[in-house]
Each structure stands twice: as C-alpha cells, then as structure tokens.
PDB file of C-alpha atoms in Angstrom:
ATOM      1  CA  UNK A   1       7.119  71.302 271.140  1.00 48.00           C
ATOM      2  CA  UNK A   2       5.199  74.404 270.130  1.00 59.00           C
ATOM      3  CA  UNK A   3       4.161  76.876 272.903  1.00 69.00           C
ATOM      4  CA  UNK A   4       1.475  78.525 270.550  1.00 79.00           C
ATOM      5  CA  UNK A   5      -0.517  81.613 272.991  1.00 92.00           C
ATOM      6  CA  UNK A   6      -3.964  81.244 273.430  1.00 96.00           C
ATOM      7  CA  UNK A   7      -5.712  84.245 271.849  1.00 95.00           C
ATOM      8  CA  UNK A   8      -7.874  85.072 275.572  1.00 96.00           C
ATOM      9  CA  UNK A   9      -6.089  83.416 278.927  1.00 97.00           C
ATOM     10  CA  UNK A  10      -8.283  81.090 280.786  1.00 98.00           C
ATOM     11  CA  UNK A  11      -9.149  82.307 284.195  1.00 98.00           C
ATOM     12  CA  UNK A  12      -9.592  79.857 286.389  1.00 97.00           C
ATOM     13  CA  UNK A  13      -9.458  79.419 290.471  1.00 96.00           C
ATOM     14  CA  UNK A  14      -6.255  77.159 292.013  1.00 94.00           C
ATOM     15  CA  UNK A  15      -6.331  77.298 295.430  1.00 90.00           C
ATOM     16  CA  UNK A  16      -9.675  76.610 298.050  1.00 88.00           C
ATOM     17  CA  UNK A  17      -9.162  80.175 299.454  1.00 92.00           C
ATOM     18  CA  UNK A  18      -9.921  81.166 295.713  1.00 89.00           C
ATOM     19  CA  UNK A  19      -6.577  82.315 294.416  1.00 95.00           C
ATOM     20  CA  UNK A  20      -6.760  83.286 290.967  1.00 97.00           C
ATOM     21  CA  UNK A  21      -5.041  81.703 287.636  1.00 97.00           C
ATOM     22  CA  UNK A  22      -4.399  82.857 284.093  1.00 97.00           C
ATOM     23  CA  UNK A  23      -4.409  79.985 281.742  1.00 97.00           C
ATOM     24  CA  UNK A  24      -2.582  81.436 278.720  1.00 97.00           C
ATOM     25  CA  UNK A  25      -0.791  78.747 276.334  1.00 97.00           C
ATOM     26  CA  UNK A  26      -1.425  75.226 276.075  1.00 96.00           C
ATOM     27  CA  UNK A  27       1.925  74.129 277.839  1.00 96.00           C
ATOM     28  CA  UNK A  28       1.063  76.203 281.244  1.00 97.00           C
ATOM     29  CA  UNK A  29      -2.728  74.628 280.304  1.00 97.00           C
ATOM     30  CA  UNK A  30      -1.013  70.849 280.110  1.00 97.00           C
ATOM     31  CA  UNK A  31       1.169  71.678 283.459  1.00 97.00           C
ATOM     32  CA  UNK A  32      -1.726  72.541 285.363  1.00 98.00           C
ATOM     33  CA  UNK A  33      -3.734  70.141 283.872  1.00 98.00           C
ATOM     34  CA  UNK A  34      -1.396  66.725 284.945  1.00 97.00           C
ATOM     35  CA  UNK A  35       0.473  68.407 288.279  1.00 96.00           C
ATOM     36  CA  UNK A  36      -2.006  70.741 289.253  1.00 95.00           C
ATOM     37  CA  UNK A  37      -5.402  69.709 288.914  1.00 96.00           C
ATOM     38  CA  UNK A  38      -7.610  68.772 291.850  1.00 89.00           C
ATOM     39  CA  UNK A  39     -10.629  68.100 290.156  1.00 84.00           C
ATOM     40  CA  UNK A  40     -12.502  64.559 289.151  1.00 87.00           C
ATOM     41  CA  UNK A  41     -10.287  62.720 286.507  1.00 95.00           C
ATOM     42  CA  UNK A  42     -13.084  62.794 283.920  1.00 97.00           C
ATOM     43  CA  UNK A  43     -13.307  62.320 279.956  1.00 98.00           C
ATOM     44  CA  UNK A  44     -12.832  66.104 280.072  1.00 98.00           C
ATOM     45  CA  UNK A  45      -9.727  66.529 281.603  1.00 98.00           C
ATOM     46  CA  UNK A  46      -8.304  63.670 279.839  1.00 98.00           C
ATOM     47  CA  UNK A  47     -10.008  64.901 276.610  1.00 98.00           C
ATOM     48  CA  UNK A  48      -8.479  68.664 277.550  1.00 98.00           C
ATOM     49  CA  UNK A  49      -5.157  66.612 278.176  1.00 98.00           C
ATOM     50  CA  UNK A  50      -4.781  65.059 274.876  1.00 98.00           C
ATOM     51  CA  UNK A  51      -6.546  68.791 273.281  1.00 98.00           C
ATOM     52  CA  UNK A  52      -2.467  70.039 275.173  1.00 97.00           C
ATOM     53  CA  UNK A  53      -0.618  66.962 273.920  1.00 96.00           C
ATOM     54  CA  UNK A  54      -1.832  67.726 270.438  1.00 96.00           C
ATOM     55  CA  UNK A  55      -1.560  71.694 269.875  1.00 96.00           C
ATOM     56  CA  UNK A  56       2.452  71.696 271.979  1.00 93.00           C
ATOM     57  CA  UNK A  57       3.455  68.561 269.355  1.00 93.00           C
ATOM     58  CA  UNK A  58       1.876  70.878 266.476  1.00 93.00           C
ATOM     59  CA  UNK A  59      -1.032  68.834 264.862  1.00 94.00           C
ATOM     60  CA  UNK A  60      -3.552  71.183 266.351  1.00 95.00           C
ATOM     61  CA  UNK A  61      -4.198  74.917 266.890  1.00 95.00           C
ATOM     62  CA  UNK A  62      -4.302  76.719 270.348  1.00 96.00           C
ATOM     63  CA  UNK A  63      -7.464  77.401 269.873  1.00 96.00           C
ATOM     64  CA  UNK A  64      -8.890  73.664 269.919  1.00 97.00           C
ATOM     65  CA  UNK A  65      -6.768  73.265 273.074  1.00 97.00           C
ATOM     66  CA  UNK A  66      -8.555  76.095 275.226  1.00 98.00           C
ATOM     67  CA  UNK A  67     -11.352  75.233 274.183  1.00 98.00           C
ATOM     68  CA  UNK A  68     -10.864  71.619 275.897  1.00 98.00           C
ATOM     69  CA  UNK A  69      -9.162  73.532 279.163  1.00 98.00           C
ATOM     70  CA  UNK A  70     -12.504  75.575 279.158  1.00 98.00           C
ATOM     71  CA  UNK A  71     -14.970  72.529 279.289  1.00 98.00           C
ATOM     72  CA  UNK A  72     -12.659  70.644 281.755  1.00 97.00           C
ATOM     73  CA  UNK A  73     -12.683  73.687 284.127  1.00 97.00           C
ATOM     74  CA  UNK A  74     -16.599  73.592 283.665  1.00 96.00           C
ATOM     75  CA  UNK A  75     -17.075  70.797 285.201  1.00 96.00           C
ATOM     76  CA  UNK A  76     -14.983  71.405 287.814  1.00 96.00           C
ATOM     77  CA  UNK A  77     -16.786  74.829 288.885  1.00 95.00           C
ATOM     78  CA  UNK A  78     -13.186  75.839 288.707  1.00 96.00           C
ATOM     79  CA  UNK A  79     -13.449  78.473 285.530  1.00 96.00           C
ATOM     80  CA  UNK A  80     -13.856  82.453 286.051  1.00 95.00           C
ATOM     81  CA  UNK A  81     -13.694  83.870 282.320  1.00 86.00           C
ATOM     82  CA  UNK A  82     -13.508  81.498 279.231  1.00 68.00           C
TER      83      UNK A  82
END
C-alpha cells in the first residue's frame, strides 16, 4: 500500500471545541473518514473514502484523494484551509 503525501495538508476542525488537525496523506485521511468522521455520511463522504482507497492501492495520485476530502469536509462544515 502506497502512502503518498498530499502536496499541501488539509486542515480540519476535529472536535466541538474547535480543535484542528492537519491531514497530510491518504492513509490519515482514510483513517479520519472511517473512524472519526462526525458529519453526515453523504455521497461526498463515500466518494472521499473511495478516493483514499484508490490512492492507497496505487490506482490514483494523492491529489485525487485530497480533492475529494476537501469536498466532503467543506460539505460537513469542518474545512479550515484547503
């Protein structure tokens, strides 16, 4: 499994108190989406999971997962900086 880094981390809000975390690669992104996601499990959330899986298996570049994660985080109102 490849753990390709994002060109730039994606900063998100991870708790109700406003704590933030920078997600820097597809593996960390997938872990967050599967284990710590607090938002709605929407189509964008599912697409981000699939994108991370594709990146981790070497079928897509890291930018693909980053873009999908940004879309899901924006929809869930947890995106701080793309």
